[in-house]
Amino acid sequence: EFWQLGIEAMGSDNPVLDSEIIWMLNMIFQRLGFRNLTLLVNSIGCLKCRKAFIKEFKKYLKPKAGGLCGDCRKRLGKNPLRIFDCKVAGCRETAKNGPKISEYLCDSCNTHFAGVTGSLSRLSVNFRISDSLVRGFDYYTKTVFEIVSNDLDSAQNALGGGGRYDNLIAQFGGPDMPAIGFAVGIDRTVMLMKELGIGYGIDTEKIKVYIVSMDNDFAGYMLEVLKLLRDSGISCDINYTSRSMKAEIKKAEKLDFNIIAFLGEDEFKNQSVTLKNLKDFKQYNIRKKEAVEKIFEIAGRI
Ligand SMILES: [Zn+2]
Ligand SMILES: [Zn+2]
C-alpha cells in the first residue's frame, strides 16, 4: 500500500498563499519532531519564460551529452529539466553548472517569487533558494518547493514537496484556475522516523513555557514572545511580578512548567530568547524567530 498526504489550495495565485502552503509543509515535519531539515524553494517560471530558459539549457547541454547517462540523453530532447533530478550524481552536477533559471524569469514571475520569499521571511520560516530545484513535472509553474532531510542520501532525500500548477486544471478541461499544493509520502516518512528514532510527534500539550523577565521594561517584548509561542500551539504564561531568578525557577517547577524563557536587556537588544530546560538545566540563547523550533527540539527530550 502507498499512502500519501496532500494539501491543495485552488483559486488564487497570490504569492502569500504560496508561503502559507510552504509554511504548512515545513510545520508538519517540525511538529513530527524531525531535525536537520532544509526547506528548498525556487521558481521555474511560467510557460513563456521557461521556454527561453530551456532553449539556453539545451544549448549548454548538447556538447556535454556524451557525459550524461542514457536516460538523460533521452531527456535532453523531451524534458531536459528532469536531468536535475537524475539518480546519477554526474548528471545532476552537469545540470547544476549550466545556466540558471532565475536569470530567465519574466518580470511577472520575478515579482511573484519575490512575494513568496518575502512572505516566508515574515513567517520566520528558514528556507534556501535552490536554482536546481525543478521537481521535473511539466505542469508546475512558478513556485516549486521541497523539504529534504539531511539525514538521507542526497539523491533521494526529499520528504515532501510540491508546487504551483496554474495551468493544470484548465488542461484537464476544468476552469482556468490557479492552484498550489504539496504531497508527503507517508510510508517513507514513517520509515525514516523509525530509523531516526523519532517518536510519533511532539505532544504540544506536554510543553509549558514560563516567560520571565526581571525588568518591567521588557513587558512588551514578553508579550511578543507570548504571542509567538501561543500562535504555535505552545502553552505559556508570563510572570509579571518577578523577584529573583531563583524564586522564579522554584515557582516554575511548582507550577509544572518545563521550560523558562528568560528575557532581559541582552535578549531584547538581540531579539533573542534564553531558554532553560528545567529537566536538565541546559540553557540556550537563540534568535526569537527560532524559539519555537528550539522549544519543540527541547520538548522532544522532555
Ligand atoms: Zn514568467
Ligand atoms: Zn542522468
PDB file of C-alpha atoms and ligand atoms in Angstrom:
ATOM      1  CA  GLU A   1       0.000   0.000   0.000  1.00  0.00           C
ATOM      2  CA  PHE A   2       1.148   3.506  -0.668  1.00  0.00           C
ATOM      3  CA  TRP A   3      -0.151   6.348   1.442  1.00  0.00           C
ATOM      4  CA  GLN A   4       0.174   9.968   0.584  1.00  0.00           C
ATOM      5  CA  LEU A   5      -0.887  13.114   2.332  1.00  0.00           C
ATOM      6  CA  GLY A   6      -1.722  16.094   0.204  1.00  0.00           C
ATOM      7  CA  ILE A   7      -2.819  19.669   0.548  1.00  0.00           C
ATOM      8  CA  GLU A   8      -4.198  21.669  -2.374  1.00  0.00           C
ATOM      9  CA  ALA A   9      -5.357  25.283  -2.459  1.00  0.00           C
ATOM     10  CA  MET A  10      -7.222  26.384  -5.559  1.00  0.00           C
ATOM     11  CA  GLY A  11      -8.423  29.670  -6.924  1.00  0.00           C
ATOM     12  CA  SER A  12      -5.676  32.133  -6.107  1.00  0.00           C
ATOM     13  CA  ASP A  13      -2.234  32.912  -7.478  1.00  0.00           C
ATOM     14  CA  ASN A  14      -1.382  35.233  -4.604  1.00  0.00           C
ATOM     15  CA  PRO A  15       2.234  34.594  -3.512  1.00  0.00           C
ATOM     16  CA  VAL A  16       1.166  34.914   0.135  1.00  0.00           C
ATOM     17  CA  LEU A  17      -0.832  31.712  -0.363  1.00  0.00           C
ATOM     18  CA  ASP A  18       2.331  30.001  -1.614  1.00  0.00           C
ATOM     19  CA  SER A  19       4.136  30.971   1.550  1.00  0.00           C
ATOM     20  CA  GLU A  20       1.272  29.715   3.710  1.00  0.00           C
ATOM     21  CA  ILE A  21       1.316  26.322   1.978  1.00  0.00           C
ATOM     22  CA  ILE A  22       5.112  26.059   2.187  1.00  0.00           C
ATOM     23  CA  TRP A  23       4.997  27.014   5.866  1.00  0.00           C
ATOM     24  CA  MET A  24       2.435  24.254   6.431  1.00  0.00           C
ATOM     25  CA  LEU A  25       4.685  21.627   4.869  1.00  0.00           C
ATOM     26  CA  ASN A  26       7.574  22.829   6.999  1.00  0.00           C
ATOM     27  CA  MET A  27       5.426  22.797  10.141  1.00  0.00           C
ATOM     28  CA  ILE A  28       4.281  19.201   9.586  1.00  0.00           C
ATOM     29  CA  PHE A  29       7.835  17.918   9.760  1.00  0.00           C
ATOM     30  CA  GLN A  30       8.852  20.200  12.596  1.00  0.00           C
ATOM     31  CA  ARG A  31       5.886  19.099  14.669  1.00  0.00           C
ATOM     32  CA  LEU A  32       6.633  15.464  13.947  1.00  0.00           C
ATOM     33  CA  GLY A  33       9.996  16.056  15.559  1.00  0.00           C
ATOM     34  CA  PHE A  34      12.271  15.984  12.509  1.00  0.00           C
ATOM     35  CA  ARG A  35      15.536  17.924  12.769  1.00  0.00           C
ATOM     36  CA  ASN A  36      18.253  18.513  10.258  1.00  0.00           C
ATOM     37  CA  LEU A  37      15.824  19.622   7.577  1.00  0.00           C
ATOM     38  CA  THR A  38      16.312  22.006   4.710  1.00  0.00           C
ATOM     39  CA  LEU A  39      13.427  23.723   3.023  1.00  0.00           C
ATOM     40  CA  LEU A  40      14.208  24.487  -0.612  1.00  0.00           C
ATOM     41  CA  VAL A  41      12.256  26.877  -2.783  1.00  0.00           C
ATOM     42  CA  ASN A  42      12.606  28.024  -6.361  1.00  0.00           C
ATOM     43  CA  SER A  43      10.630  29.491  -9.204  1.00  0.00           C
ATOM     44  CA  ILE A  44      10.635  27.687 -12.524  1.00  0.00           C
ATOM     45  CA  GLY A  45       8.744  30.499 -14.211  1.00  0.00           C
ATOM     46  CA  CYS A  46       5.672  30.485 -16.382  1.00  0.00           C
ATOM     47  CA  LEU A  47       5.383  28.670 -19.702  1.00  0.00           C
ATOM     48  CA  LYS A  48       6.716  31.728 -21.508  1.00  0.00           C
ATOM     49  CA  CYS A  49       9.899  32.449 -19.611  1.00  0.00           C
ATOM     50  CA  ARG A  50      10.679  28.794 -19.034  1.00  0.00           C
ATOM     51  CA  LYS A  51      10.739  28.262 -22.787  1.00  0.00           C
ATOM     52  CA  ALA A  52      13.569  30.789 -23.068  1.00  0.00           C
ATOM     53  CA  PHE A  53      15.476  29.039 -20.312  1.00  0.00           C
ATOM     54  CA  ILE A  54      15.019  25.563 -21.775  1.00  0.00           C
ATOM     55  CA  LYS A  55      16.355  26.762 -25.111  1.00  0.00           C
ATOM     56  CA  GLU A  56      19.558  28.020 -23.483  1.00  0.00           C
ATOM     57  CA  PHE A  57      19.774  24.982 -21.227  1.00  0.00           C
ATOM     58  CA  LYS A  58      19.608  22.627 -24.199  1.00  0.00           C
ATOM     59  CA  LYS A  59      22.268  24.653 -25.981  1.00  0.00           C
ATOM     60  CA  TYR A  60      24.509  24.294 -22.939  1.00  0.00           C
ATOM     61  CA  LEU A  61      23.868  20.536 -22.600  1.00  0.00           C
ATOM     62  CA  LYS A  62      24.273  19.482 -26.226  1.00  0.00           C
ATOM     63  CA  PRO A  63      28.084  19.360 -26.300  1.00  0.00           C
ATOM     64  CA  LYS A  64      28.003  17.602 -22.902  1.00  0.00           C
ATOM     65  CA  ALA A  65      25.517  14.906 -23.928  1.00  0.00           C
ATOM     66  CA  GLY A  66      28.247  12.260 -24.097  1.00  0.00           C
ATOM     67  CA  GLY A  67      28.850  12.621 -20.362  1.00  0.00           C
ATOM     68  CA  LEU A  68      25.198  12.132 -19.433  1.00  0.00           C
ATOM     69  CA  CYS A  69      23.580   8.778 -18.630  1.00  0.00           C
ATOM     70  CA  GLY A  70      21.383   7.041 -21.205  1.00  0.00           C
ATOM     71  CA  ASP A  71      18.173   8.251 -19.602  1.00  0.00           C
ATOM     72  CA  CYS A  72      19.337  11.856 -19.571  1.00  0.00           C
ATOM     73  CA  ARG A  73      20.396  11.717 -23.202  1.00  0.00           C
ATOM     74  CA  LYS A  74      16.760  10.889 -23.946  1.00  0.00           C
ATOM     75  CA  ARG A  75      15.544  13.569 -21.531  1.00  0.00           C
ATOM     76  CA  LEU A  76      17.663  16.136 -23.337  1.00  0.00           C
ATOM     77  CA  GLY A  77      15.234  16.281 -26.228  1.00  0.00           C
ATOM     78  CA  LYS A  78      11.925  15.830 -24.415  1.00  0.00           C
ATOM     79  CA  ASN A  79      12.211  17.182 -20.902  1.00  0.00           C
ATOM     80  CA  PRO A  80      15.692  18.399 -20.055  1.00  0.00           C
ATOM     81  CA  LEU A  81      14.537  19.701 -16.640  1.00  0.00           C
ATOM     82  CA  ARG A  82      14.342  16.111 -15.409  1.00  0.00           C
ATOM     83  CA  ILE A  83      18.140  15.934 -15.661  1.00  0.00           C
ATOM     84  CA  PHE A  84      18.210  17.960 -12.420  1.00  0.00           C
ATOM     85  CA  ASP A  85      16.549  15.005 -10.687  1.00  0.00           C
ATOM     86  CA  CYS A  86      18.608  12.195 -12.247  1.00  0.00           C
ATOM     87  CA  LYS A  87      19.784   9.465  -9.869  1.00  0.00           C
ATOM     88  CA  VAL A  88      23.277   9.785 -11.350  1.00  0.00           C
ATOM     89  CA  ALA A  89      25.228  12.454  -9.459  1.00  0.00           C
ATOM     90  CA  GLY A  90      27.285  13.419 -12.522  1.00  0.00           C
ATOM     91  CA  CYS A  91      24.125  14.281 -14.480  1.00  0.00           C
ATOM     92  CA  ARG A  92      22.818  16.460 -11.648  1.00  0.00           C
ATOM     93  CA  GLU A  93      26.178  18.165 -11.388  1.00  0.00           C
ATOM     94  CA  THR A  94      26.244  18.945 -15.117  1.00  0.00           C
ATOM     95  CA  ALA A  95      22.738  20.400 -14.935  1.00  0.00           C
ATOM     96  CA  LYS A  96      23.634  22.491 -11.888  1.00  0.00           C
ATOM     97  CA  ASN A  97      26.599  24.077 -13.623  1.00  0.00           C
ATOM     98  CA  GLY A  98      24.503  25.299 -16.521  1.00  0.00           C
ATOM     99  CA  PRO A  99      22.509  28.488 -16.966  1.00  0.00           C
ATOM    100  CA  LYS A 100      20.303  29.455 -14.013  1.00  0.00           C
ATOM    101  CA  ILE A 101      16.550  29.528 -14.426  1.00  0.00           C
ATOM    102  CA  SER A 102      16.361  32.575 -12.117  1.00  0.00           C
ATOM    103  CA  GLU A 103      18.129  34.623 -14.791  1.00  0.00           C
ATOM    104  CA  TYR A 104      15.381  33.902 -17.301  1.00  0.00           C
ATOM    105  CA  LEU A 105      12.294  34.714 -15.234  1.00  0.00           C
ATOM    106  CA  CYS A 106       9.972  37.324 -16.727  1.00  0.00           C
ATOM    107  CA  ASP A 107       9.006  40.394 -14.670  1.00  0.00           C
ATOM    108  CA  SER A 108       5.738  38.910 -13.534  1.00  0.00           C
ATOM    109  CA  CYS A 109       7.389  35.644 -12.375  1.00  0.00           C
ATOM    110  CA  ASN A 110      10.170  37.583 -10.658  1.00  0.00           C
ATOM    111  CA  THR A 111       7.689  39.735  -8.743  1.00  0.00           C
ATOM    112  CA  HIS A 112       5.701  36.666  -7.775  1.00  0.00           C
ATOM    113  CA  PHE A 113       8.742  34.854  -6.450  1.00  0.00           C
ATOM    114  CA  ALA A 114       9.877  37.921  -4.501  1.00  0.00           C
ATOM    115  CA  GLY A 115       6.412  37.907  -2.921  1.00  0.00           C
ATOM    116  CA  VAL A 116       6.811  34.268  -1.905  1.00  0.00           C
ATOM    117  CA  THR A 117      10.267  34.653  -0.361  1.00  0.00           C
ATOM    118  CA  GLY A 118       9.266  37.922   1.335  1.00  0.00           C
ATOM    119  CA  SER A 119       6.231  36.294   2.953  1.00  0.00           C
ATOM    120  CA  LEU A 120       8.279  33.284   4.065  1.00  0.00           C
ATOM    121  CA  SER A 121      10.676  35.652   5.807  1.00  0.00           C
ATOM    122  CA  ARG A 122       7.762  37.356   7.504  1.00  0.00           C
ATOM    123  CA  LEU A 123       6.624  33.984   8.780  1.00  0.00           C
ATOM    124  CA  SER A 124      10.160  33.438  10.092  1.00  0.00           C
ATOM    125  CA  VAL A 125      10.469  30.288   8.001  1.00  0.00           C
ATOM    126  CA  ASN A 126      14.054  29.298   7.299  1.00  0.00           C
ATOM    127  CA  PHE A 127      14.467  28.390   3.660  1.00  0.00           C
ATOM    128  CA  ARG A 128      17.093  28.208   0.959  1.00  0.00           C
ATOM    129  CA  ILE A 129      16.615  29.220  -2.658  1.00  0.00           C
ATOM    130  CA  SER A 130      17.818  26.369  -4.832  1.00  0.00           C
ATOM    131  CA  ASP A 131      18.398  27.061  -8.503  1.00  0.00           C
ATOM    132  CA  SER A 132      18.498  23.374  -9.270  1.00  0.00           C
ATOM    133  CA  LEU A 133      15.140  22.546  -7.687  1.00  0.00           C
ATOM    134  CA  VAL A 134      12.725  21.907 -10.571  1.00  0.00           C
ATOM    135  CA  ARG A 135      10.631  18.933  -9.442  1.00  0.00           C
ATOM    136  CA  GLY A 136      10.581  17.631 -13.020  1.00  0.00           C
ATOM    137  CA  PHE A 137       6.846  17.751 -13.735  1.00  0.00           C
ATOM    138  CA  ASP A 138       5.814  19.634 -16.840  1.00  0.00           C
ATOM    139  CA  TYR A 139       2.728  21.063 -15.231  1.00  0.00           C
ATOM    140  CA  TYR A 140       4.384  23.099 -12.486  1.00  0.00           C
ATOM    141  CA  THR A 141       4.514  26.858 -12.901  1.00  0.00           C
ATOM    142  CA  LYS A 142       6.360  29.466 -10.848  1.00  0.00           C
ATOM    143  CA  THR A 143       6.836  28.279  -7.255  1.00  0.00           C
ATOM    144  CA  VAL A 144       8.266  24.846  -6.502  1.00  0.00           C
ATOM    145  CA  PHE A 145       9.403  23.669  -3.082  1.00  0.00           C
ATOM    146  CA  GLU A 146      10.692  20.630  -1.293  1.00  0.00           C
ATOM    147  CA  ILE A 147      11.645  19.664   2.209  1.00  0.00           C
ATOM    148  CA  VAL A 148      14.728  17.484   2.413  1.00  0.00           C
ATOM    149  CA  SER A 149      16.257  15.526   5.251  1.00  0.00           C
ATOM    150  CA  ASN A 150      19.994  15.932   5.600  1.00  0.00           C
ATOM    151  CA  ASP A 151      19.995  12.506   7.230  1.00  0.00           C
ATOM    152  CA  LEU A 152      19.267  10.884   3.871  1.00  0.00           C
ATOM    153  CA  ASP A 153      21.367  10.291   0.779  1.00  0.00           C
ATOM    154  CA  SER A 154      21.183  13.350  -1.467  1.00  0.00           C
ATOM    155  CA  ALA A 155      19.682  11.549  -4.470  1.00  0.00           C
ATOM    156  CA  GLN A 156      16.542  10.638  -2.527  1.00  0.00           C
ATOM    157  CA  ASN A 157      16.360  12.955   0.412  1.00  0.00           C
ATOM    158  CA  ALA A 158      13.019  14.663  -0.270  1.00  0.00           C
ATOM    159  CA  LEU A 159      10.361  14.013   2.370  1.00  0.00           C
ATOM    160  CA  GLY A 160       7.710  16.077   0.654  1.00  0.00           C
ATOM    161  CA  GLY A 161       7.257  18.808  -1.842  1.00  0.00           C
ATOM    162  CA  GLY A 162       5.039  20.478  -4.324  1.00  0.00           C
ATOM    163  CA  GLY A 163       4.455  23.497  -6.421  1.00  0.00           C
ATOM    164  CA  ARG A 164       2.094  25.811  -8.148  1.00  0.00           C
ATOM    165  CA  TYR A 165       0.158  24.431 -11.123  1.00  0.00           C
ATOM    166  CA  ASP A 166      -1.721  27.360 -12.569  1.00  0.00           C
ATOM    167  CA  ASN A 167      -2.476  25.719 -15.943  1.00  0.00           C
ATOM    168  CA  LEU A 168      -3.174  22.141 -14.964  1.00  0.00           C
ATOM    169  CA  ILE A 169      -6.883  22.373 -14.134  1.00  0.00           C
ATOM    170  CA  ALA A 170      -7.672  24.029 -17.473  1.00  0.00           C
ATOM    171  CA  GLN A 171      -5.501  21.470 -19.269  1.00  0.00           C
ATOM    172  CA  PHE A 172      -7.751  18.757 -17.896  1.00  0.00           C
ATOM    173  CA  GLY A 173     -10.821  20.541 -19.182  1.00  0.00           C
ATOM    174  CA  GLY A 174     -11.655  22.364 -15.972  1.00  0.00           C
ATOM    175  CA  PRO A 175     -11.921  26.087 -15.405  1.00  0.00           C
ATOM    176  CA  ASP A 176      -8.896  28.331 -15.772  1.00  0.00           C
ATOM    177  CA  MET A 177      -7.957  28.218 -12.117  1.00  0.00           C
ATOM    178  CA  PRO A 178      -4.592  28.738 -10.451  1.00  0.00           C
ATOM    179  CA  ALA A 179      -3.635  26.269  -7.725  1.00  0.00           C
ATOM    180  CA  ILE A 180      -0.822  25.153  -5.483  1.00  0.00           C
ATOM    181  CA  GLY A 181      -0.277  22.040  -3.407  1.00  0.00           C
ATOM    182  CA  PHE A 182       2.102  19.547  -1.949  1.00  0.00           C
ATOM    183  CA  ALA A 183       2.368  15.850  -1.234  1.00  0.00           C
ATOM    184  CA  VAL A 184       4.088  13.917   1.518  1.00  0.00           C
ATOM    185  CA  GLY A 185       4.908  10.236   1.203  1.00  0.00           C
ATOM    186  CA  ILE A 186       3.642   8.774   4.460  1.00  0.00           C
ATOM    187  CA  ASP A 187       5.378   5.389   4.159  1.00  0.00           C
ATOM    188  CA  ARG A 188       8.752   6.974   3.598  1.00  0.00           C
ATOM    189  CA  THR A 189       8.219   9.474   6.397  1.00  0.00           C
ATOM    190  CA  VAL A 190       7.217   6.799   8.894  1.00  0.00           C
ATOM    191  CA  MET A 191      10.147   4.616   7.829  1.00  0.00           C
ATOM    192  CA  LEU A 192      12.571   7.455   8.373  1.00  0.00           C
ATOM    193  CA  MET A 193      11.042   8.296  11.737  1.00  0.00           C
ATOM    194  CA  LYS A 194      11.688   4.732  12.854  1.00  0.00           C
ATOM    195  CA  GLU A 195      15.238   4.863  11.515  1.00  0.00           C
ATOM    196  CA  LEU A 196      15.997   8.141  13.272  1.00  0.00           C
ATOM    197  CA  GLY A 197      14.235   7.116  16.464  1.00  0.00           C
ATOM    198  CA  ILE A 198      11.685   9.896  16.254  1.00  0.00           C
ATOM    199  CA  GLY A 199       8.554   9.313  18.342  1.00  0.00           C
ATOM    200  CA  TYR A 200       5.137   9.964  16.877  1.00  0.00           C
ATOM    201  CA  GLY A 201       5.164  13.695  17.068  1.00  0.00           C
ATOM    202  CA  ILE A 202       5.559  16.083  19.912  1.00  0.00           C
ATOM    203  CA  ASP A 203       2.633  16.383  22.222  1.00  0.00           C
ATOM    204  CA  THR A 204       2.391  20.157  22.422  1.00  0.00           C
ATOM    205  CA  GLU A 205       0.171  19.788  25.451  1.00  0.00           C
ATOM    206  CA  LYS A 206       3.162  18.486  27.330  1.00  0.00           C
ATOM    207  CA  ILE A 207       5.086  21.701  26.778  1.00  0.00           C
ATOM    208  CA  LYS A 208       4.629  24.555  29.194  1.00  0.00           C
ATOM    209  CA  VAL A 209       6.814  27.601  28.906  1.00  0.00           C
ATOM    210  CA  TYR A 210       7.193  30.199  31.625  1.00  0.00           C
ATOM    211  CA  ILE A 211       8.189  33.621  30.295  1.00  0.00           C
ATOM    212  CA  VAL A 212      10.206  35.555  32.824  1.00  0.00           C
ATOM    213  CA  SER A 213      11.865  38.943  32.940  1.00  0.00           C
ATOM    214  CA  MET A 214      13.365  40.720  35.917  1.00  0.00           C
ATOM    215  CA  ASP A 215      12.758  44.072  34.343  1.00  0.00           C
ATOM    216  CA  ASN A 216       9.362  45.520  33.609  1.00  0.00           C
ATOM    217  CA  ASP A 217      10.831  47.493  30.689  1.00  0.00           C
ATOM    218  CA  PHE A 218      10.629  44.323  28.655  1.00  0.00           C
ATOM    219  CA  ALA A 219       6.980  43.558  29.307  1.00  0.00           C
ATOM    220  CA  GLY A 220       6.177  44.473  25.693  1.00  0.00           C
ATOM    221  CA  TYR A 221       8.828  42.090  24.435  1.00  0.00           C
ATOM    222  CA  MET A 222       7.452  39.387  26.733  1.00  0.00           C
ATOM    223  CA  LEU A 223       4.056  39.885  25.185  1.00  0.00           C
ATOM    224  CA  GLU A 224       5.537  39.489  21.687  1.00  0.00           C
ATOM    225  CA  VAL A 225       7.158  36.202  22.695  1.00  0.00           C
ATOM    226  CA  LEU A 226       3.935  35.054  24.365  1.00  0.00           C
ATOM    227  CA  LYS A 227       2.036  35.630  21.138  1.00  0.00           C
ATOM    228  CA  LEU A 228       4.672  33.880  19.040  1.00  0.00           C
ATOM    229  CA  LEU A 229       4.557  30.784  21.248  1.00  0.00           C
ATOM    230  CA  ARG A 230       0.791  30.663  21.662  1.00  0.00           C
ATOM    231  CA  ASP A 231       0.312  31.070  17.920  1.00  0.00           C
ATOM    232  CA  SER A 232       2.384  27.909  17.534  1.00  0.00           C
ATOM    233  CA  GLY A 233       0.216  25.969  19.946  1.00  0.00           C
ATOM    234  CA  ILE A 234       2.679  26.132  22.816  1.00  0.00           C
ATOM    235  CA  SER A 235       1.044  26.833  26.129  1.00  0.00           C
ATOM    236  CA  CYS A 236       2.856  29.502  28.064  1.00  0.00           C
ATOM    237  CA  ASP A 237       2.447  32.185  30.630  1.00  0.00           C
ATOM    238  CA  ILE A 238       4.119  35.387  31.673  1.00  0.00           C
ATOM    239  CA  ASN A 239       5.118  36.218  35.182  1.00  0.00           C
ATOM    240  CA  TYR A 240       4.531  39.938  35.554  1.00  0.00           C
ATOM    241  CA  THR A 241       5.888  40.150  39.076  1.00  0.00           C
ATOM    242  CA  SER A 242       9.368  38.691  39.081  1.00  0.00           C
ATOM    243  CA  ARG A 243      11.574  38.931  42.138  1.00  0.00           C
ATOM    244  CA  SER A 244      14.636  36.763  41.664  1.00  0.00           C
ATOM    245  CA  MET A 245      15.645  34.163  39.106  1.00  0.00           C
ATOM    246  CA  LYS A 246      15.939  31.579  41.849  1.00  0.00           C
ATOM    247  CA  ALA A 247      12.416  32.243  43.073  1.00  0.00           C
ATOM    248  CA  GLU A 248      11.111  32.104  39.516  1.00  0.00           C
ATOM    249  CA  ILE A 249      12.690  28.722  38.834  1.00  0.00           C
ATOM    250  CA  LYS A 250      11.168  27.376  42.031  1.00  0.00           C
ATOM    251  CA  LYS A 251       7.791  28.726  41.093  1.00  0.00           C
ATOM    252  CA  ALA A 252       8.049  27.374  37.534  1.00  0.00           C
ATOM    253  CA  GLU A 253       8.827  23.899  38.851  1.00  0.00           C
ATOM    254  CA  LYS A 254       5.966  24.063  41.306  1.00  0.00           C
ATOM    255  CA  LEU A 255       3.553  25.025  38.519  1.00  0.00           C
ATOM    256  CA  ASP A 256       4.798  22.202  36.254  1.00  0.00           C
ATOM    257  CA  PHE A 257       6.437  24.365  33.623  1.00  0.00           C
ATOM    258  CA  ASN A 258       9.116  22.539  31.585  1.00  0.00           C
ATOM    259  CA  ILE A 259      10.926  25.471  30.088  1.00  0.00           C
ATOM    260  CA  ILE A 260      11.718  29.003  31.197  1.00  0.00           C
ATOM    261  CA  ALA A 261      12.047  31.657  28.518  1.00  0.00           C
ATOM    262  CA  PHE A 262      14.128  34.404  30.039  1.00  0.00           C
ATOM    263  CA  LEU A 263      14.051  37.884  28.526  1.00  0.00           C
ATOM    264  CA  GLY A 264      16.451  40.562  29.671  1.00  0.00           C
ATOM    265  CA  GLU A 265      18.224  43.539  28.191  1.00  0.00           C
ATOM    266  CA  ASP A 266      20.602  41.478  26.036  1.00  0.00           C
ATOM    267  CA  GLU A 267      17.756  39.339  24.763  1.00  0.00           C
ATOM    268  CA  PHE A 268      15.729  42.414  23.872  1.00  0.00           C
ATOM    269  CA  LYS A 269      18.694  44.031  22.111  1.00  0.00           C
ATOM    270  CA  ASN A 270      19.486  40.912  20.052  1.00  0.00           C
ATOM    271  CA  GLN A 271      15.837  39.975  19.601  1.00  0.00           C
ATOM    272  CA  SER A 272      16.655  36.663  21.197  1.00  0.00           C
ATOM    273  CA  VAL A 273      15.340  34.442  23.957  1.00  0.00           C
ATOM    274  CA  THR A 274      17.221  32.461  26.577  1.00  0.00           C
ATOM    275  CA  LEU A 275      15.570  29.099  27.089  1.00  0.00           C
ATOM    276  CA  LYS A 276      16.250  26.955  30.112  1.00  0.00           C
ATOM    277  CA  ASN A 277      15.196  23.332  30.097  1.00  0.00           C
ATOM    278  CA  LEU A 278      14.028  22.697  33.647  1.00  0.00           C
ATOM    279  CA  LYS A 279      14.743  18.998  33.319  1.00  0.00           C
ATOM    280  CA  ASP A 280      18.476  19.150  32.715  1.00  0.00           C
ATOM    281  CA  PHE A 281      19.007  22.895  33.325  1.00  0.00           C
ATOM    282  CA  LYS A 282      20.693  23.279  29.951  1.00  0.00           C
ATOM    283  CA  GLN A 283      20.423  26.790  28.617  1.00  0.00           C
ATOM    284  CA  TYR A 284      20.175  28.063  25.055  1.00  0.00           C
ATOM    285  CA  ASN A 285      20.292  31.613  23.761  1.00  0.00           C
ATOM    286  CA  ILE A 286      18.639  31.683  20.379  1.00  0.00           C
ATOM    287  CA  ARG A 287      17.110  34.180  17.987  1.00  0.00           C
ATOM    288  CA  LYS A 288      13.471  34.895  18.703  1.00  0.00           C
ATOM    289  CA  LYS A 289      12.431  33.650  15.271  1.00  0.00           C
ATOM    290  CA  GLU A 290      13.982  30.269  16.029  1.00  0.00           C
ATOM    291  CA  ALA A 291      12.489  29.954  19.504  1.00  0.00           C
ATOM    292  CA  VAL A 292       9.535  27.797  18.503  1.00  0.00           C
ATOM    293  CA  GLU A 293      11.715  25.308  16.677  1.00  0.00           C
ATOM    294  CA  LYS A 294      14.118  25.122  19.625  1.00  0.00           C
ATOM    295  CA  ILE A 295      11.277  24.602  22.095  1.00  0.00           C
ATOM    296  CA  PHE A 296       9.992  21.690  20.016  1.00  0.00           C
ATOM    297  CA  GLU A 297      13.502  20.287  19.975  1.00  0.00           C
ATOM    298  CA  ILE A 298      13.839  20.561  23.739  1.00  0.00           C
ATOM    299  CA  ALA A 299      10.327  19.156  24.160  1.00  0.00           C
ATOM    300  CA  GLY A 300      11.354  16.078  22.200  1.00  0.00           C
ATOM    301  CA  ARG A 301      13.561  15.243  25.171  1.00  0.00           C
ATOM    302  CA  ILE A 302      11.115  16.114  27.941  1.00  0.00           C
TER     303      ILE A 302
HETATM  304 ZN    ZN B   1       7.286  34.051 -16.481  1.00  0.00          ZN
HETATM  305 ZN    ZN B   2      21.228  11.001 -15.884  1.00  0.00          ZN
END
